[in-house]
mmCIF file with all atom_site columns, C-alpha atoms and ligand atoms in Angstrom:
data_model
loop_
_atom_site.group_PDB
_atom_site.id
_atom_site.type_symbol
_atom_site.label_atom_id
_atom_site.label_alt_id
_atom_site.label_comp_id
_atom_site.label_asym_id
_atom_site.label_entity_id
_atom_site.label_seq_id
_atom_site.pdbx_PDB_ins_code
_atom_site.Cartn_x
_atom_site.Cartn_y
_atom_site.Cartn_z
_atom_site.occupancy
_atom_site.B_iso_or_equiv
_atom_site.pdbx_formal_charge
_atom_site.auth_seq_id
_atom_site.auth_comp_id
_atom_site.auth_asym_id
_atom_site.auth_atom_id
_atom_site.pdbx_PDB_model_num
ATOM   1   C CA . MET A 1 1   ? 88.593  79.311  86.774  1.00 0.00 ? 1   MET A CA 1
ATOM   2   C CA . LYS A 1 2   ? 87.335  81.301  89.660  1.00 0.00 ? 2   LYS A CA 1
ATOM   3   C CA . ILE A 1 3   ? 90.563  82.651  91.837  1.00 0.00 ? 3   ILE A CA 1
ATOM   4   C CA . VAL A 1 4   ? 89.925  84.149  95.288  1.00 0.00 ? 4   VAL A CA 1
ATOM   5   C CA . LEU A 1 5   ? 93.084  86.026  96.549  1.00 0.00 ? 5   LEU A CA 1
ATOM   6   C CA . ILE A 1 6   ? 93.221  86.568  100.409 1.00 0.00 ? 6   ILE A CA 1
ATOM   7   C CA . GLY A 1 7   ? 95.963  87.964  102.440 1.00 0.00 ? 7   GLY A CA 1
ATOM   8   C CA . PHE A 1 8   ? 96.584  91.099  104.771 1.00 0.00 ? 8   PHE A CA 1
ATOM   9   C CA . MET A 1 9   ? 96.438  94.347  103.946 1.00 0.00 ? 9   MET A CA 1
ATOM   10  C CA . GLY A 1 10  ? 99.736  95.145  101.460 1.00 0.00 ? 10  GLY A CA 1
ATOM   11  C CA . SER A 1 11  ? 100.095 91.537  100.553 1.00 0.00 ? 11  SER A CA 1
ATOM   12  C CA . GLY A 1 12  ? 99.833  92.498  96.836  1.00 0.00 ? 12  GLY A CA 1
ATOM   13  C CA . LYS A 1 13  ? 96.105  91.067  96.089  1.00 0.00 ? 13  LYS A CA 1
ATOM   14  C CA . SER A 1 14  ? 94.848  94.105  94.074  1.00 0.00 ? 14  SER A CA 1
ATOM   15  C CA . SER A 1 15  ? 98.241  93.966  91.595  1.00 0.00 ? 15  SER A CA 1
ATOM   16  C CA . THR A 1 16  ? 98.057  90.302  91.675  1.00 0.00 ? 16  THR A CA 1
ATOM   17  C CA . ALA A 1 17  ? 94.460  90.253  90.444  1.00 0.00 ? 17  ALA A CA 1
ATOM   18  C CA . GLU A 1 18  ? 94.983  92.696  87.780  1.00 0.00 ? 18  GLU A CA 1
ATOM   19  C CA . MET A 1 19  ? 97.875  90.833  86.216  1.00 0.00 ? 19  MET A CA 1
ATOM   20  C CA . LEU A 1 20  ? 95.994  87.313  86.637  1.00 0.00 ? 20  LEU A CA 1
ATOM   21  C CA . GLY A 1 21  ? 92.957  89.107  85.148  1.00 0.00 ? 21  GLY A CA 1
ATOM   22  C CA . THR A 1 22  ? 94.851  90.105  82.133  1.00 0.00 ? 22  THR A CA 1
ATOM   23  C CA . ARG A 1 23  ? 96.876  86.985  82.021  1.00 0.00 ? 23  ARG A CA 1
ATOM   24  C CA . LEU A 1 24  ? 93.734  85.042  82.284  1.00 0.00 ? 24  LEU A CA 1
ATOM   25  C CA . SER A 1 25  ? 91.358  87.115  80.246  1.00 0.00 ? 25  SER A CA 1
ATOM   26  C CA . GLN A 1 26  ? 89.065  87.014  83.205  1.00 0.00 ? 26  GLN A CA 1
ATOM   27  C CA . PRO A 1 27  ? 87.328  89.833  84.975  1.00 0.00 ? 27  PRO A CA 1
ATOM   28  C CA . VAL A 1 28  ? 88.597  91.290  88.264  1.00 0.00 ? 28  VAL A CA 1
ATOM   29  C CA . ILE A 1 29  ? 86.470  91.839  91.186  1.00 0.00 ? 29  ILE A CA 1
ATOM   30  C CA . GLU A 1 30  ? 87.819  94.265  93.858  1.00 0.00 ? 30  GLU A CA 1
ATOM   31  C CA . MET A 1 31  ? 85.712  93.636  97.188  1.00 0.00 ? 31  MET A CA 1
ATOM   32  C CA . ASP A 1 32  ? 86.878  97.137  98.793  1.00 0.00 ? 32  ASP A CA 1
ATOM   33  C CA . GLU A 1 33  ? 86.000  98.793  95.558  1.00 0.00 ? 33  GLU A CA 1
ATOM   34  C CA . GLN A 1 34  ? 82.339  97.096  95.869  1.00 0.00 ? 34  GLN A CA 1
ATOM   35  C CA . VAL A 1 35  ? 82.151  97.962  99.311  1.00 0.00 ? 35  VAL A CA 1
ATOM   36  C CA . LEU A 1 36  ? 82.652  101.773 98.419  1.00 0.00 ? 36  LEU A CA 1
ATOM   37  C CA . GLN A 1 37  ? 80.229  101.516 95.837  1.00 0.00 ? 37  GLN A CA 1
ATOM   38  C CA . ARG A 1 38  ? 77.255  99.949  97.924  1.00 0.00 ? 38  ARG A CA 1
ATOM   39  C CA . THR A 1 39  ? 77.991  101.926 101.200 1.00 0.00 ? 39  THR A CA 1
ATOM   40  C CA . GLY A 1 40  ? 78.250  105.376 98.963  1.00 0.00 ? 40  GLY A CA 1
ATOM   41  C CA . ALA A 1 41  ? 81.477  106.139 100.649 1.00 0.00 ? 41  ALA A CA 1
ATOM   42  C CA . VAL A 1 42  ? 84.569  107.412 99.005  1.00 0.00 ? 42  VAL A CA 1
ATOM   43  C CA . SER A 1 43  ? 87.087  105.725 101.204 1.00 0.00 ? 43  SER A CA 1
ATOM   44  C CA . MET A 1 44  ? 87.594  103.129 103.754 1.00 0.00 ? 44  MET A CA 1
ATOM   45  C CA . ASP A 1 45  ? 87.617  105.845 106.187 1.00 0.00 ? 45  ASP A CA 1
ATOM   46  C CA . GLU A 1 46  ? 84.296  106.962 105.233 1.00 0.00 ? 46  GLU A CA 1
ATOM   47  C CA . VAL A 1 47  ? 82.834  103.524 105.745 1.00 0.00 ? 47  VAL A CA 1
ATOM   48  C CA . PHE A 1 48  ? 84.226  103.329 109.129 1.00 0.00 ? 48  PHE A CA 1
ATOM   49  C CA . GLN A 1 49  ? 82.742  106.927 110.141 1.00 0.00 ? 49  GLN A CA 1
ATOM   50  C CA . LYS A 1 50  ? 79.408  105.751 108.767 1.00 0.00 ? 50  LYS A CA 1
ATOM   51  C CA . GLY A 1 51  ? 78.593  102.329 110.346 1.00 0.00 ? 51  GLY A CA 1
ATOM   52  C CA . GLY A 1 52  ? 82.151  101.440 111.869 1.00 0.00 ? 52  GLY A CA 1
ATOM   53  C CA . GLU A 1 53  ? 83.795  97.994  111.325 1.00 0.00 ? 53  GLU A CA 1
ATOM   54  C CA . LEU A 1 54  ? 80.308  96.356  111.141 1.00 0.00 ? 54  LEU A CA 1
ATOM   55  C CA . LEU A 1 55  ? 79.355  97.935  108.319 1.00 0.00 ? 55  LEU A CA 1
ATOM   56  C CA . LEU A 1 56  ? 82.244  97.005  106.370 1.00 0.00 ? 56  LEU A CA 1
ATOM   57  C CA . ARG A 1 57  ? 81.717  93.368  107.703 1.00 0.00 ? 57  ARG A CA 1
ATOM   58  C CA . GLU A 1 58  ? 77.962  93.102  106.948 1.00 0.00 ? 58  GLU A CA 1
ATOM   59  C CA . THR A 1 59  ? 78.564  94.536  102.979 1.00 0.00 ? 59  THR A CA 1
ATOM   60  C CA . GLU A 1 60  ? 81.406  92.318  102.515 1.00 0.00 ? 60  GLU A CA 1
ATOM   61  C CA . ILE A 1 61  ? 79.022  89.389  103.359 1.00 0.00 ? 61  ILE A CA 1
ATOM   62  C CA . ALA A 1 62  ? 76.460  90.598  100.877 1.00 0.00 ? 62  ALA A CA 1
ATOM   63  C CA . ILE A 1 63  ? 78.822  91.153  98.011  1.00 0.00 ? 63  ILE A CA 1
ATOM   64  C CA . ALA A 1 64  ? 80.448  87.539  98.923  1.00 0.00 ? 64  ALA A CA 1
ATOM   65  C CA . LYS A 1 65  ? 77.229  85.964  98.732  1.00 0.00 ? 65  LYS A CA 1
ATOM   66  C CA . GLU A 1 66  ? 76.443  87.568  95.322  1.00 0.00 ? 66  GLU A CA 1
ATOM   67  C CA . LEU A 1 67  ? 79.955  86.252  93.971  1.00 0.00 ? 67  LEU A CA 1
ATOM   68  C CA . SER A 1 68  ? 78.921  83.013  94.982  1.00 0.00 ? 68  SER A CA 1
ATOM   69  C CA . GLU A 1 69  ? 77.005  82.733  91.495  1.00 0.00 ? 69  GLU A CA 1
ATOM   70  C CA . GLY A 1 70  ? 79.879  83.745  89.606  1.00 0.00 ? 70  GLY A CA 1
ATOM   71  C CA . SER A 1 71  ? 82.634  81.583  87.816  1.00 0.00 ? 71  SER A CA 1
ATOM   72  C CA . ASP A 1 72  ? 85.608  82.742  85.724  1.00 0.00 ? 72  ASP A CA 1
ATOM   73  C CA . THR A 1 73  ? 86.823  85.529  87.679  1.00 0.00 ? 73  THR A CA 1
ATOM   74  C CA . VAL A 1 74  ? 89.652  86.659  89.770  1.00 0.00 ? 74  VAL A CA 1
ATOM   75  C CA . VAL A 1 75  ? 88.496  88.085  93.277  1.00 0.00 ? 75  VAL A CA 1
ATOM   76  C CA . SER A 1 76  ? 90.405  90.367  95.280  1.00 0.00 ? 76  SER A CA 1
ATOM   77  C CA . THR A 1 77  ? 89.167  90.414  98.821  1.00 0.00 ? 77  THR A CA 1
ATOM   78  C CA . GLY A 1 78  ? 89.854  92.790  101.640 1.00 0.00 ? 78  GLY A CA 1
ATOM   79  C CA . GLY A 1 79  ? 92.316  91.628  104.272 1.00 0.00 ? 79  GLY A CA 1
ATOM   80  C CA . GLY A 1 80  ? 89.668  91.115  106.801 1.00 0.00 ? 80  GLY A CA 1
ATOM   81  C CA . VAL A 1 81  ? 87.430  88.680  104.834 1.00 0.00 ? 81  VAL A CA 1
ATOM   82  C CA . VAL A 1 82  ? 88.803  85.824  107.085 1.00 0.00 ? 82  VAL A CA 1
ATOM   83  C CA . MET A 1 83  ? 87.101  87.259  109.901 1.00 0.00 ? 83  MET A CA 1
ATOM   84  C CA . ASN A 1 84  ? 83.758  85.760  109.042 1.00 0.00 ? 84  ASN A CA 1
ATOM   85  C CA . LYS A 1 85  ? 84.049  81.933  107.778 1.00 0.00 ? 85  LYS A CA 1
ATOM   86  C CA . ILE A 1 86  ? 80.778  82.556  105.855 1.00 0.00 ? 86  ILE A CA 1
ATOM   87  C CA . ILE A 1 87  ? 82.500  84.846  103.148 1.00 0.00 ? 87  ILE A CA 1
ATOM   88  C CA . ILE A 1 88  ? 85.081  82.464  102.661 1.00 0.00 ? 88  ILE A CA 1
ATOM   89  C CA . ASP A 1 89  ? 82.316  79.450  101.934 1.00 0.00 ? 89  ASP A CA 1
ATOM   90  C CA . TYR A 1 90  ? 80.292  81.779  99.534  1.00 0.00 ? 90  TYR A CA 1
ATOM   91  C CA . LEU A 1 91  ? 83.575  82.643  97.672  1.00 0.00 ? 91  LEU A CA 1
ATOM   92  C CA . ARG A 1 92  ? 84.533  78.666  97.611  1.00 0.00 ? 92  ARG A CA 1
ATOM   93  C CA . GLN A 1 93  ? 81.166  78.016  95.605  1.00 0.00 ? 93  GLN A CA 1
ATOM   94  C CA . ASN A 1 94  ? 81.382  77.525  92.050  1.00 0.00 ? 94  ASN A CA 1
ATOM   95  C CA . GLY A 1 95  ? 84.988  76.155  92.151  1.00 0.00 ? 95  GLY A CA 1
ATOM   96  C CA . GLY A 1 96  ? 86.611  79.003  93.989  1.00 0.00 ? 96  GLY A CA 1
ATOM   97  C CA . GLN A 1 97  ? 90.206  78.569  94.520  1.00 0.00 ? 97  GLN A CA 1
ATOM   98  C CA . VAL A 1 98  ? 91.334  80.411  97.676  1.00 0.00 ? 98  VAL A CA 1
ATOM   99  C CA . VAL A 1 99  ? 95.016  81.485  97.386  1.00 0.00 ? 99  VAL A CA 1
ATOM   100 C CA . TYR A 1 100 ? 96.521  83.016  100.248 1.00 0.00 ? 100 TYR A CA 1
ATOM   101 C CA . LEU A 1 101 ? 99.281  85.724  99.094  1.00 0.00 ? 101 LEU A CA 1
ATOM   102 C CA . SER A 1 102 ? 101.727 85.371  102.319 1.00 0.00 ? 102 SER A CA 1
ATOM   103 C CA . ALA A 1 103 ? 103.908 88.194  102.990 1.00 0.00 ? 103 ALA A CA 1
ATOM   104 C CA . SER A 1 104 ? 106.144 88.847  106.390 1.00 0.00 ? 104 SER A CA 1
ATOM   105 C CA . PHE A 1 105 ? 104.942 91.602  108.618 1.00 0.00 ? 105 PHE A CA 1
ATOM   106 C CA . SER A 1 106 ? 107.964 93.716  108.170 1.00 0.00 ? 106 SER A CA 1
ATOM   107 C CA . GLU A 1 107 ? 107.550 93.763  104.066 1.00 0.00 ? 107 GLU A CA 1
ATOM   108 C CA . ILE A 1 108 ? 103.892 94.519  104.724 1.00 0.00 ? 108 ILE A CA 1
ATOM   109 C CA . ALA A 1 109 ? 104.648 97.609  107.021 1.00 0.00 ? 109 ALA A CA 1
ATOM   110 C CA . THR A 1 110 ? 107.260 98.630  104.221 1.00 0.00 ? 110 THR A CA 1
ATOM   111 C CA . ARG A 1 111 ? 104.743 98.319  101.425 1.00 0.00 ? 111 ARG A CA 1
ATOM   112 C CA . LEU A 1 112 ? 101.847 100.303 103.348 1.00 0.00 ? 112 LEU A CA 1
ATOM   113 C CA . ALA A 1 113 ? 104.608 103.098 104.033 1.00 0.00 ? 113 ALA A CA 1
ATOM   114 C CA . ALA A 1 114 ? 104.475 103.752 100.420 1.00 0.00 ? 114 ALA A CA 1
ATOM   115 C CA . ASP A 1 115 ? 100.755 103.426 99.857  1.00 0.00 ? 115 ASP A CA 1
ATOM   116 C CA . PRO A 1 116 ? 98.303  106.233 100.029 1.00 0.00 ? 116 PRO A CA 1
ATOM   117 C CA . THR A 1 117 ? 95.414  104.163 100.307 1.00 0.00 ? 117 THR A CA 1
ATOM   118 C CA . PRO A 1 118 ? 93.354  104.921 103.635 1.00 0.00 ? 118 PRO A CA 1
ATOM   119 C CA . ARG A 1 119 ? 93.523  101.787 105.790 1.00 0.00 ? 119 ARG A CA 1
ATOM   120 C CA . PRO A 1 120 ? 91.792  102.416 109.057 1.00 0.00 ? 120 PRO A CA 1
ATOM   121 C CA . LEU A 1 121 ? 93.156  99.040  110.688 1.00 0.00 ? 121 LEU A CA 1
ATOM   122 C CA . PHE A 1 122 ? 96.596  100.052 109.921 1.00 0.00 ? 122 PHE A CA 1
ATOM   123 C CA . THR A 1 123 ? 97.179  103.457 111.537 1.00 0.00 ? 123 THR A CA 1
ATOM   124 C CA . ASP A 1 124 ? 98.976  101.876 114.733 1.00 0.00 ? 124 ASP A CA 1
ATOM   125 C CA . ARG A 1 125 ? 101.910 99.519  113.854 1.00 0.00 ? 125 ARG A CA 1
ATOM   126 C CA . ALA A 1 126 ? 101.879 97.651  116.960 1.00 0.00 ? 126 ALA A CA 1
ATOM   127 C CA . GLN A 1 127 ? 98.109  97.021  116.922 1.00 0.00 ? 127 GLN A CA 1
ATOM   128 C CA . ALA A 1 128 ? 98.562  96.097  113.199 1.00 0.00 ? 128 ALA A CA 1
ATOM   129 C CA . GLU A 1 129 ? 100.788 93.585  114.026 1.00 0.00 ? 129 GLU A CA 1
ATOM   130 C CA . ASP A 1 130 ? 98.925  92.004  116.974 1.00 0.00 ? 130 ASP A CA 1
ATOM   131 C CA . LEU A 1 131 ? 96.083  91.772  113.930 1.00 0.00 ? 131 LEU A CA 1
ATOM   132 C CA . TYR A 1 132 ? 98.329  90.230  111.827 1.00 0.00 ? 132 TYR A CA 1
ATOM   133 C CA . THR A 1 133 ? 99.366  87.929  114.123 1.00 0.00 ? 133 THR A CA 1
ATOM   134 C CA . PHE A 1 134 ? 95.828  86.689  114.790 1.00 0.00 ? 134 PHE A CA 1
ATOM   135 C CA . ARG A 1 135 ? 94.986  86.559  111.397 1.00 0.00 ? 135 ARG A CA 1
ATOM   136 C CA . GLU A 1 136 ? 97.889  84.585  109.751 1.00 0.00 ? 136 GLU A CA 1
ATOM   137 C CA . PRO A 1 137 ? 96.549  81.058  110.865 1.00 0.00 ? 137 PRO A CA 1
ATOM   138 C CA . LEU A 1 138 ? 93.252  81.898  109.456 1.00 0.00 ? 138 LEU A CA 1
ATOM   139 C CA . TYR A 1 139 ? 94.590  82.757  106.115 1.00 0.00 ? 139 TYR A CA 1
ATOM   140 C CA . ARG A 1 140 ? 96.694  79.280  106.270 1.00 0.00 ? 140 ARG A CA 1
ATOM   141 C CA . ARG A 1 141 ? 93.564  77.482  107.167 1.00 0.00 ? 141 ARG A CA 1
ATOM   142 C CA . TYR A 1 142 ? 91.208  78.611  104.260 1.00 0.00 ? 142 TYR A CA 1
ATOM   143 C CA . ALA A 1 143 ? 93.774  78.597  101.721 1.00 0.00 ? 143 ALA A CA 1
ATOM   144 C CA . ASP A 1 144 ? 93.883  75.995  98.759  1.00 0.00 ? 144 ASP A CA 1
ATOM   145 C CA . ALA A 1 145 ? 97.173  77.500  98.082  1.00 0.00 ? 145 ALA A CA 1
ATOM   146 C CA . ILE A 1 146 ? 99.626  79.374  99.643  1.00 0.00 ? 146 ILE A CA 1
ATOM   147 C CA . VAL A 1 147 ? 102.130 81.739  97.550  1.00 0.00 ? 147 VAL A CA 1
ATOM   148 C CA . GLU A 1 148 ? 105.096 83.397  99.490  1.00 0.00 ? 148 GLU A CA 1
ATOM   149 C CA . THR A 1 149 ? 105.447 86.756  98.091  1.00 0.00 ? 149 THR A CA 1
ATOM   150 C CA . ASP A 1 150 ? 108.422 88.194  99.992  1.00 0.00 ? 150 ASP A CA 1
ATOM   151 C CA . GLY A 1 151 ? 110.841 89.353  97.492  1.00 0.00 ? 151 GLY A CA 1
ATOM   152 C CA . ARG A 1 152 ? 108.950 88.231  94.426  1.00 0.00 ? 152 ARG A CA 1
ATOM   153 C CA . SER A 1 153 ? 107.618 90.400  91.774  1.00 0.00 ? 153 SER A CA 1
ATOM   154 C CA . ILE A 1 154 ? 103.853 90.668  91.186  1.00 0.00 ? 154 ILE A CA 1
ATOM   155 C CA . ALA A 1 155 ? 104.497 88.841  87.594  1.00 0.00 ? 155 ALA A CA 1
ATOM   156 C CA . GLU A 1 156 ? 106.398 85.971  89.073  1.00 0.00 ? 156 GLU A CA 1
ATOM   157 C CA . ILE A 1 157 ? 103.494 85.669  92.042  1.00 0.00 ? 157 ILE A CA 1
ATOM   158 C CA . ALA A 1 158 ? 100.817 85.480  89.271  1.00 0.00 ? 158 ALA A CA 1
ATOM   159 C CA . GLN A 1 159 ? 103.083 83.332  87.167  1.00 0.00 ? 159 GLN A CA 1
ATOM   160 C CA . HIS A 1 160 ? 103.094 81.067  90.056  1.00 0.00 ? 160 HIS A CA 1
ATOM   161 C CA . ILE A 1 161 ? 99.510  80.907  90.601  1.00 0.00 ? 161 ILE A CA 1
ATOM   162 C CA . ILE A 1 162 ? 98.635  80.289  87.131  1.00 0.00 ? 162 ILE A CA 1
ATOM   163 C CA . SER A 1 163 ? 101.113 77.439  86.891  1.00 0.00 ? 163 SER A CA 1
ATOM   164 C CA . THR A 1 164 ? 99.895  75.656  90.243  1.00 0.00 ? 164 THR A CA 1
ATOM   165 C CA . ILE A 1 165 ? 96.124  76.293  89.957  1.00 0.00 ? 165 ILE A CA 1
ATOM   166 C CA . SER A 1 166 ? 95.189  76.843  86.646  1.00 0.00 ? 166 SER A CA 1
ATOM   167 C CA . PRO A 1 167 ? 93.123  73.905  84.949  1.00 0.00 ? 167 PRO A CA 1
ATOM   168 C CA . ALA A 1 168 ? 95.006  74.532  81.752  1.00 0.00 ? 168 ALA A CA 1
ATOM   169 C CA . ASN A 1 169 ? 97.961  73.444  83.200  1.00 0.00 ? 169 ASN A CA 1
ATOM   170 C CA . GLU A 1 170 ? 96.513  70.225  84.851  1.00 0.00 ? 170 GLU A CA 1
ATOM   171 C CA . PRO A 1 171 ? 97.349  67.131  82.821  1.00 0.00 ? 171 PRO A CA 1
ATOM   172 C CA . ASP A 1 172 ? 94.661  65.801  80.509  1.00 0.00 ? 172 ASP A CA 1
ATOM   173 C CA . ILE A 1 173 ? 93.477  62.789  81.737  1.00 0.00 ? 173 ILE A CA 1
ATOM   174 C CA . SER A 1 174 ? 90.642  62.267  79.279  1.00 0.00 ? 174 SER A CA 1
ATOM   175 C CA . THR A 1 175 ? 92.874  60.370  76.673  1.00 0.00 ? 175 THR A CA 1
ATOM   176 C CA . HIS A 1 176 ? 94.390  57.889  79.106  1.00 0.00 ? 176 HIS A CA 1
HETATM 177 C C1 . S3P B 2 .   ? 90.749  95.620  105.798 1.00 0.00 ? 201 S3P B C1 1
HETATM 178 C C2 . S3P B 2 .   ? 91.397  95.529  104.843 1.00 0.00 ? 201 S3P B C2 1
HETATM 179 C C3 . S3P B 2 .   ? 91.341  96.628  103.689 1.00 0.00 ? 201 S3P B C3 1
HETATM 180 C C4 . S3P B 2 .   ? 89.962  97.130  103.579 1.00 0.00 ? 201 S3P B C4 1
HETATM 181 C C5 . S3P B 2 .   ? 89.471  97.613  105.057 1.00 0.00 ? 201 S3P B C5 1
HETATM 182 C C6 . S3P B 2 .   ? 89.878  96.625  106.135 1.00 0.00 ? 201 S3P B C6 1
HETATM 183 C C7 . S3P B 2 .   ? 90.937  94.718  107.054 1.00 0.00 ? 201 S3P B C7 1
HETATM 184 O O1 . S3P B 2 .   ? 91.567  95.978  102.309 1.00 0.00 ? 201 S3P B O1 1
HETATM 185 O O2 . S3P B 2 .   ? 88.806  95.953  103.429 1.00 0.00 ? 201 S3P B O2 1
HETATM 186 O O3 . S3P B 2 .   ? 90.634  98.649  105.036 1.00 0.00 ? 201 S3P B O3 1
HETATM 187 O O4 . S3P B 2 .   ? 90.394  94.301  107.790 1.00 0.00 ? 201 S3P B O4 1
HETATM 188 O O5 . S3P B 2 .   ? 92.264  94.014  106.812 1.00 0.00 ? 201 S3P B O5 1
HETATM 189 P P1 . S3P B 2 .   ? 92.892  95.633  101.778 1.00 0.00 ? 201 S3P B P1 1
HETATM 190 O O6 . S3P B 2 .   ? 93.547  94.249  102.137 1.00 0.00 ? 201 S3P B O6 1
HETATM 191 O O7 . S3P B 2 .   ? 92.961  95.509  100.303 1.00 0.00 ? 201 S3P B O7 1
HETATM 192 O O8 . S3P B 2 .   ? 93.852  96.827  102.348 1.00 0.00 ? 201 S3P B O8 1
#
């Protein structure tokens, strides 16, 4: 089962992917980490210094193209993958199920205030909120499933995803 987690920065994609990977015994692919490896940067700030947002988006497209081959993985995307539909198209290949981790902007802002990871597109709260408002309909449009995360633990979110989209939980119709 290939699960692709999308959502805004701070929506819990990485933590949820880690738990899903453990629970489903599937490898987890962190797109942000792959971006750092491929660009030779140590942080997203450095990626932006090297080549701006364009470098990030081009690298994401190349990574998604390679991931289109894989199956039985959990892919944690960067929050901006919905800016390029081709990324979603690649990640959907081989049965990829796209799950949107939805969180309110206020919850996201609270979570990110406590997160030391550099996020070049979340330096100004008002601008970040505009970006959130712009992207929210895109996450919904591309999602096969939507999980509301406010007030839910990572374990609850992972369990919800497993019980709604894992094939092991689909009724076995082969005997009917
Ligand atoms: C970005 C989200 C970040 C990272 C980069 C840009 C975005 O990933 O890819 O800083 O455009 O929303 P996370 O969603 O994992 O924070």
